[in-house]
GROMACS .gro file of N, CA and C in nm:
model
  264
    1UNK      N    1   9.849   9.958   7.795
    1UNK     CA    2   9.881   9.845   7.879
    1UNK      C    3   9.866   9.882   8.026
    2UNK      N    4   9.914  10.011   8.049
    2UNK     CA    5   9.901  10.032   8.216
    2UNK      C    6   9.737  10.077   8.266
    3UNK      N    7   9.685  10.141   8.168
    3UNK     CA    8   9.557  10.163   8.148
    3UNK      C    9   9.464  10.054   8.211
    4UNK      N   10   9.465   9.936   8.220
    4UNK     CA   11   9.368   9.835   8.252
    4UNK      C   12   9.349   9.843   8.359
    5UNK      N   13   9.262   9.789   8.425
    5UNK     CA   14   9.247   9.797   8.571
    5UNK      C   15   9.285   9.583   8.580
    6UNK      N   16   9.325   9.558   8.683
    6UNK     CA   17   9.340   9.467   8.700
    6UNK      C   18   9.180   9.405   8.805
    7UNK      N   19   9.128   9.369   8.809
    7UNK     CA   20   9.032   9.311   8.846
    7UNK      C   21   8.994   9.129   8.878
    8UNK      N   22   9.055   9.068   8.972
    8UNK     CA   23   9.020   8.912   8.964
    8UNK      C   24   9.083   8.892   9.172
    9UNK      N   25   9.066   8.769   9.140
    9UNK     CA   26   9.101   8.644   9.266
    9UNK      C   27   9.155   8.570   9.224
   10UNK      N   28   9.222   8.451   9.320
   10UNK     CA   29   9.225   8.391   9.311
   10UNK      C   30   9.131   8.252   9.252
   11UNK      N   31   9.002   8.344   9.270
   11UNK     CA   32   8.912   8.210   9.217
   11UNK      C   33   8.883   8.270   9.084
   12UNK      N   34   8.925   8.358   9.059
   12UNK     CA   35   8.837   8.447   8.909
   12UNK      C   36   8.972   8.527   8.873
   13UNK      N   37   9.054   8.463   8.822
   13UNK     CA   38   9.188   8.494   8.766
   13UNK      C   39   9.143   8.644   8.647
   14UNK      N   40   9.232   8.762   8.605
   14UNK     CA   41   9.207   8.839   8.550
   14UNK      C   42   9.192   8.769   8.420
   15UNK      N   43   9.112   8.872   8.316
   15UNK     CA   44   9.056   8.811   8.166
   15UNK      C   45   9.096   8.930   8.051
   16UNK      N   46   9.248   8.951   8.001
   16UNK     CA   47   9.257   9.079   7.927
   16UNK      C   48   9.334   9.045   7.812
   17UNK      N   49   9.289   8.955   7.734
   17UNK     CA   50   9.336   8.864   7.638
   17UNK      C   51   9.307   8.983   7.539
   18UNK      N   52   9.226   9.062   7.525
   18UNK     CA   53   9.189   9.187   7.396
   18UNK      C   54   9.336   9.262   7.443
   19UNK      N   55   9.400   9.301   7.542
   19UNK     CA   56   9.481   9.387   7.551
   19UNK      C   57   9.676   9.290   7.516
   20UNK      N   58   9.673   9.173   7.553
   20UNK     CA   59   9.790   9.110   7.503
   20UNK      C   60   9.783   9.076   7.376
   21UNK      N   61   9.664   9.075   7.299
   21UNK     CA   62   9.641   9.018   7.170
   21UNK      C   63   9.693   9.192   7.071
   22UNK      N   64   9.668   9.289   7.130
   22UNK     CA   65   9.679   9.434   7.101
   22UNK      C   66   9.856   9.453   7.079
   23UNK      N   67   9.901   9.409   7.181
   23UNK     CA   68  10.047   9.429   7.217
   23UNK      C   69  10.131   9.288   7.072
   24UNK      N   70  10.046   9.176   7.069
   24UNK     CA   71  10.141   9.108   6.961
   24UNK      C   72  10.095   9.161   6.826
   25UNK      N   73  10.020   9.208   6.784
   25UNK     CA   74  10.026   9.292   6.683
   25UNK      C   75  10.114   9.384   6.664
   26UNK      N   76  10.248   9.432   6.788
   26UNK     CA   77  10.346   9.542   6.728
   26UNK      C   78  10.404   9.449   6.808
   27UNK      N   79  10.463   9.390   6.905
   27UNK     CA   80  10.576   9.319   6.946
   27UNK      C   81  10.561   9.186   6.943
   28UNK      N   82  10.726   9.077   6.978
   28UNK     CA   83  10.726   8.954   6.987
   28UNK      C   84  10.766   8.996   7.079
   29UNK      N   85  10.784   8.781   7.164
   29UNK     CA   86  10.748   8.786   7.313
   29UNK      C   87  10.841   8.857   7.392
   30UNK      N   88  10.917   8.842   7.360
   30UNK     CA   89  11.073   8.925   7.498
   30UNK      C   90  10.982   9.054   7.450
   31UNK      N   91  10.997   9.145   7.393
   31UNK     CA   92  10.975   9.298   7.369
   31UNK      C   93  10.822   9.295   7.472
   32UNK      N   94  10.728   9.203   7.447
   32UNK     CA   95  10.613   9.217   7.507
   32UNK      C   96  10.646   9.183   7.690
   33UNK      N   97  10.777   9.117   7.704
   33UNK     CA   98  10.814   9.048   7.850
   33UNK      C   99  10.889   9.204   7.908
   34UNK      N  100  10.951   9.255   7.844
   34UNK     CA  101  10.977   9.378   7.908
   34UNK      C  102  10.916   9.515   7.921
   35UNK      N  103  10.823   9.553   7.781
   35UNK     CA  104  10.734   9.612   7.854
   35UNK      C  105  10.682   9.581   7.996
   36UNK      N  106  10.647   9.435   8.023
   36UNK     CA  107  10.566   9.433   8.103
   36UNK      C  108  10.659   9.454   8.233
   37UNK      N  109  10.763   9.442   8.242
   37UNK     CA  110  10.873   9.436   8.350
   37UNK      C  111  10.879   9.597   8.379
   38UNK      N  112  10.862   9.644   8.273
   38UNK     CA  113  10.929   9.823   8.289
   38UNK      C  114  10.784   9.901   8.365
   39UNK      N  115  10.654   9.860   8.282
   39UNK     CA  116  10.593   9.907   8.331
   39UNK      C  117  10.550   9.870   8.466
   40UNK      N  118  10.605   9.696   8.507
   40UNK     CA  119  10.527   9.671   8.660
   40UNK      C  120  10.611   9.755   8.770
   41UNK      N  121  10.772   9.739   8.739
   41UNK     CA  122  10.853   9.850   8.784
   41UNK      C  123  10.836   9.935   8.796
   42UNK      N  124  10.781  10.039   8.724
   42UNK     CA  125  10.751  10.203   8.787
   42UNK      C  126  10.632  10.190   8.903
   43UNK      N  127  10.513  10.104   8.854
   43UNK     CA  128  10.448  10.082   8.898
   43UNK      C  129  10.451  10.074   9.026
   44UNK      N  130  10.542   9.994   9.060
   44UNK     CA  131  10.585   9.934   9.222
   44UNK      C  132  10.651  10.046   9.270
   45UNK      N  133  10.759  10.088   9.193
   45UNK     CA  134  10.844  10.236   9.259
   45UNK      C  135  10.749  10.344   9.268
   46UNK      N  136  10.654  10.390   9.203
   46UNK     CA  137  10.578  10.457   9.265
   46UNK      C  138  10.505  10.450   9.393
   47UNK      N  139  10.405  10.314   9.424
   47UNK     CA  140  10.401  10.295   9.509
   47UNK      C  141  10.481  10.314   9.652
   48UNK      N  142  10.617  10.245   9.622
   48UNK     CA  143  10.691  10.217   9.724
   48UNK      C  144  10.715  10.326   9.735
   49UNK      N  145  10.753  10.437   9.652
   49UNK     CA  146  10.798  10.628   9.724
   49UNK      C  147  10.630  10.685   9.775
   50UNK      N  148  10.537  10.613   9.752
   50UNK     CA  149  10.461  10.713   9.774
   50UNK      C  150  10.410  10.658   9.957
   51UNK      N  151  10.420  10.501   9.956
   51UNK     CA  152  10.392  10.428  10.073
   51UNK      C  153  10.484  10.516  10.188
   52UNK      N  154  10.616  10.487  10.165
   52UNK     CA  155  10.742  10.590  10.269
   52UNK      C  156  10.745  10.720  10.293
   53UNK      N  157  10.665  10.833  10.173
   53UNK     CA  158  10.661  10.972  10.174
   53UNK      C  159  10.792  11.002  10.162
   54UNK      N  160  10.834  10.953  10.012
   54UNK     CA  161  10.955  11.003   9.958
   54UNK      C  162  10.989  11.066   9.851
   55UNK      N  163  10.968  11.186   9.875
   55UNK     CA  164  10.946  11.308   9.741
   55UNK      C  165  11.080  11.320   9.674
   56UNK      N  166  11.016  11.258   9.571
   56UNK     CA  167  11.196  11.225   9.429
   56UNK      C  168  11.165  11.359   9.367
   57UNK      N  169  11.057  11.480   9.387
   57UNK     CA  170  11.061  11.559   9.277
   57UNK      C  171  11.081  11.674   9.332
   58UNK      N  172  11.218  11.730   9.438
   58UNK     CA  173  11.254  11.794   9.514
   58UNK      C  174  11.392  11.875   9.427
   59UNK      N  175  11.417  12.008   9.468
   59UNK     CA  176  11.574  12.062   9.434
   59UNK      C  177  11.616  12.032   9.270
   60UNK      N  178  11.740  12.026   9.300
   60UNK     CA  179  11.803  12.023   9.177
   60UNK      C  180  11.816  11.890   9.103
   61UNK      N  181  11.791  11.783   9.185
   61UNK     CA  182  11.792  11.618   9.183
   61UNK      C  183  11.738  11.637   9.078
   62UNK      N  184  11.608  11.670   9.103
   62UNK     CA  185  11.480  11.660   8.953
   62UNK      C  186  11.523  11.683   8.835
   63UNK      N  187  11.566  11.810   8.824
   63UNK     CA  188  11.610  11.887   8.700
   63UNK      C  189  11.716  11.752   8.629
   64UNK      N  190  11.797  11.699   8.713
   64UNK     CA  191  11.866  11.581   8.625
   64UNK      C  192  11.787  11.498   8.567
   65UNK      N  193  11.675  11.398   8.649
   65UNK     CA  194  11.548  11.343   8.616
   65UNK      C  195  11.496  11.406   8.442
   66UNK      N  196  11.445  11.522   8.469
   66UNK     CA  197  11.385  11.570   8.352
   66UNK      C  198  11.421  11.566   8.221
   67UNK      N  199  11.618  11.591   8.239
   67UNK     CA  200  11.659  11.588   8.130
   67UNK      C  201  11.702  11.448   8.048
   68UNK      N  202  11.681  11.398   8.130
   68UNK     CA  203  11.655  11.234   8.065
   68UNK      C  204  11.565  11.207   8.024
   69UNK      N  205  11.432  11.243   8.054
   69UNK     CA  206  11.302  11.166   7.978
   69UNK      C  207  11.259  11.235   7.865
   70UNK      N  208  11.338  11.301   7.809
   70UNK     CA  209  11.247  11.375   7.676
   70UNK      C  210  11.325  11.211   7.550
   71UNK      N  211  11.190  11.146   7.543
   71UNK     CA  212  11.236  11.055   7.438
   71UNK      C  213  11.158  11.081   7.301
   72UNK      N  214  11.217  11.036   7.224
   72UNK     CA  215  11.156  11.065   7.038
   72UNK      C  216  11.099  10.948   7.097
   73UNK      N  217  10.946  10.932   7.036
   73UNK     CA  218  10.876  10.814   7.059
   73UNK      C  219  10.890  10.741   6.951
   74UNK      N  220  10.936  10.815   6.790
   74UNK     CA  221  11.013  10.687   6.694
   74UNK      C  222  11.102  10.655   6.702
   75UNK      N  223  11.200  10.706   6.782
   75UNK     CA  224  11.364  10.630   6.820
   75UNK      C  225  11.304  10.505   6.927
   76UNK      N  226  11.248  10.548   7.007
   76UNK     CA  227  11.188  10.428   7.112
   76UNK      C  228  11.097  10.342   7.017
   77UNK      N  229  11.016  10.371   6.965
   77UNK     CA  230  10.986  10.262   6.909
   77UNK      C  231  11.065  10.186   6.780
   78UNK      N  232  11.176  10.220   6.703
   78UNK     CA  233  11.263  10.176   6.664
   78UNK      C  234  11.321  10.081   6.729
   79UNK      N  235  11.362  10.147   6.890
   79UNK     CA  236  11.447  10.048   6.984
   79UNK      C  237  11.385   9.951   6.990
   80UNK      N  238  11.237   9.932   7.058
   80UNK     CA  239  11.189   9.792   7.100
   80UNK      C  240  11.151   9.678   6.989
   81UNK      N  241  11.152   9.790   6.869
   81UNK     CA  242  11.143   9.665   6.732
   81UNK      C  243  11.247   9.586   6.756
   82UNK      N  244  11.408   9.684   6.682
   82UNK     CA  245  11.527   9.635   6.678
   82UNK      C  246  11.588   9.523   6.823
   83UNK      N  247  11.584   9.584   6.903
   83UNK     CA  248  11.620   9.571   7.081
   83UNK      C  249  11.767   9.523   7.041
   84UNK      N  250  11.822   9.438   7.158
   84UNK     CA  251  11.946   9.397   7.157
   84UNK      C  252  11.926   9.242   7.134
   85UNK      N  253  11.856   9.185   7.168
   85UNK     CA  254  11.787   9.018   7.168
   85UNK      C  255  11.776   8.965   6.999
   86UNK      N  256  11.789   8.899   6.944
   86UNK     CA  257  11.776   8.860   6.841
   86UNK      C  258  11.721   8.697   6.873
   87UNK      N  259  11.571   8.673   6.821
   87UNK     CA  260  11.472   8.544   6.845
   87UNK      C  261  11.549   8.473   6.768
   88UNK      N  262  11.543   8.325   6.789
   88UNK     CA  263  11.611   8.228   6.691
   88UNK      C  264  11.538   8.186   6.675
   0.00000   0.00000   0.00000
């Protein structure tokens, strides 16, 4: 999903219907609405630390950072099946 390049205008709106059609084959819509939230989020926070020259990967700060992201990628993908949302 982050992989794509975004490519369009206003007069030539982007065309990546192969890549949302990809994503409802393993999720429904909220699960597919927050991926897209999580990933536009880093997205932007990267930017925005990198626009200011604000090095998050400094000292001992990090080392907290690190020990949070080691995720089982089948517990995570468990989560976004299950989630907390239940569709009616």
């Amino acid at each position: 999903m982050t992989n794509k390049l975004y490519q369009g205008s206003p007069e030539s709106p982007p065309q990546h219907y192969e890549a949302l059609n990809e994503l409802k084959k393993y999720y429904n819509h909220s699960q597919i609405v927050e991926l897209s939230f999580v990933s536009g989020f880093f997205n932007f926070w990267n930017r925005f630390t990198d626009v200011l020259e604000i090095d998050i990967e400094q000292g001992s700060l990090m080392e907290s950072f690190s020990k949070s992201t080691k995720i089982d990628p089948k517990q995570f993908e468990e989560y976004m099946r299950d989630g907390w949302w239940k569709e009616k």
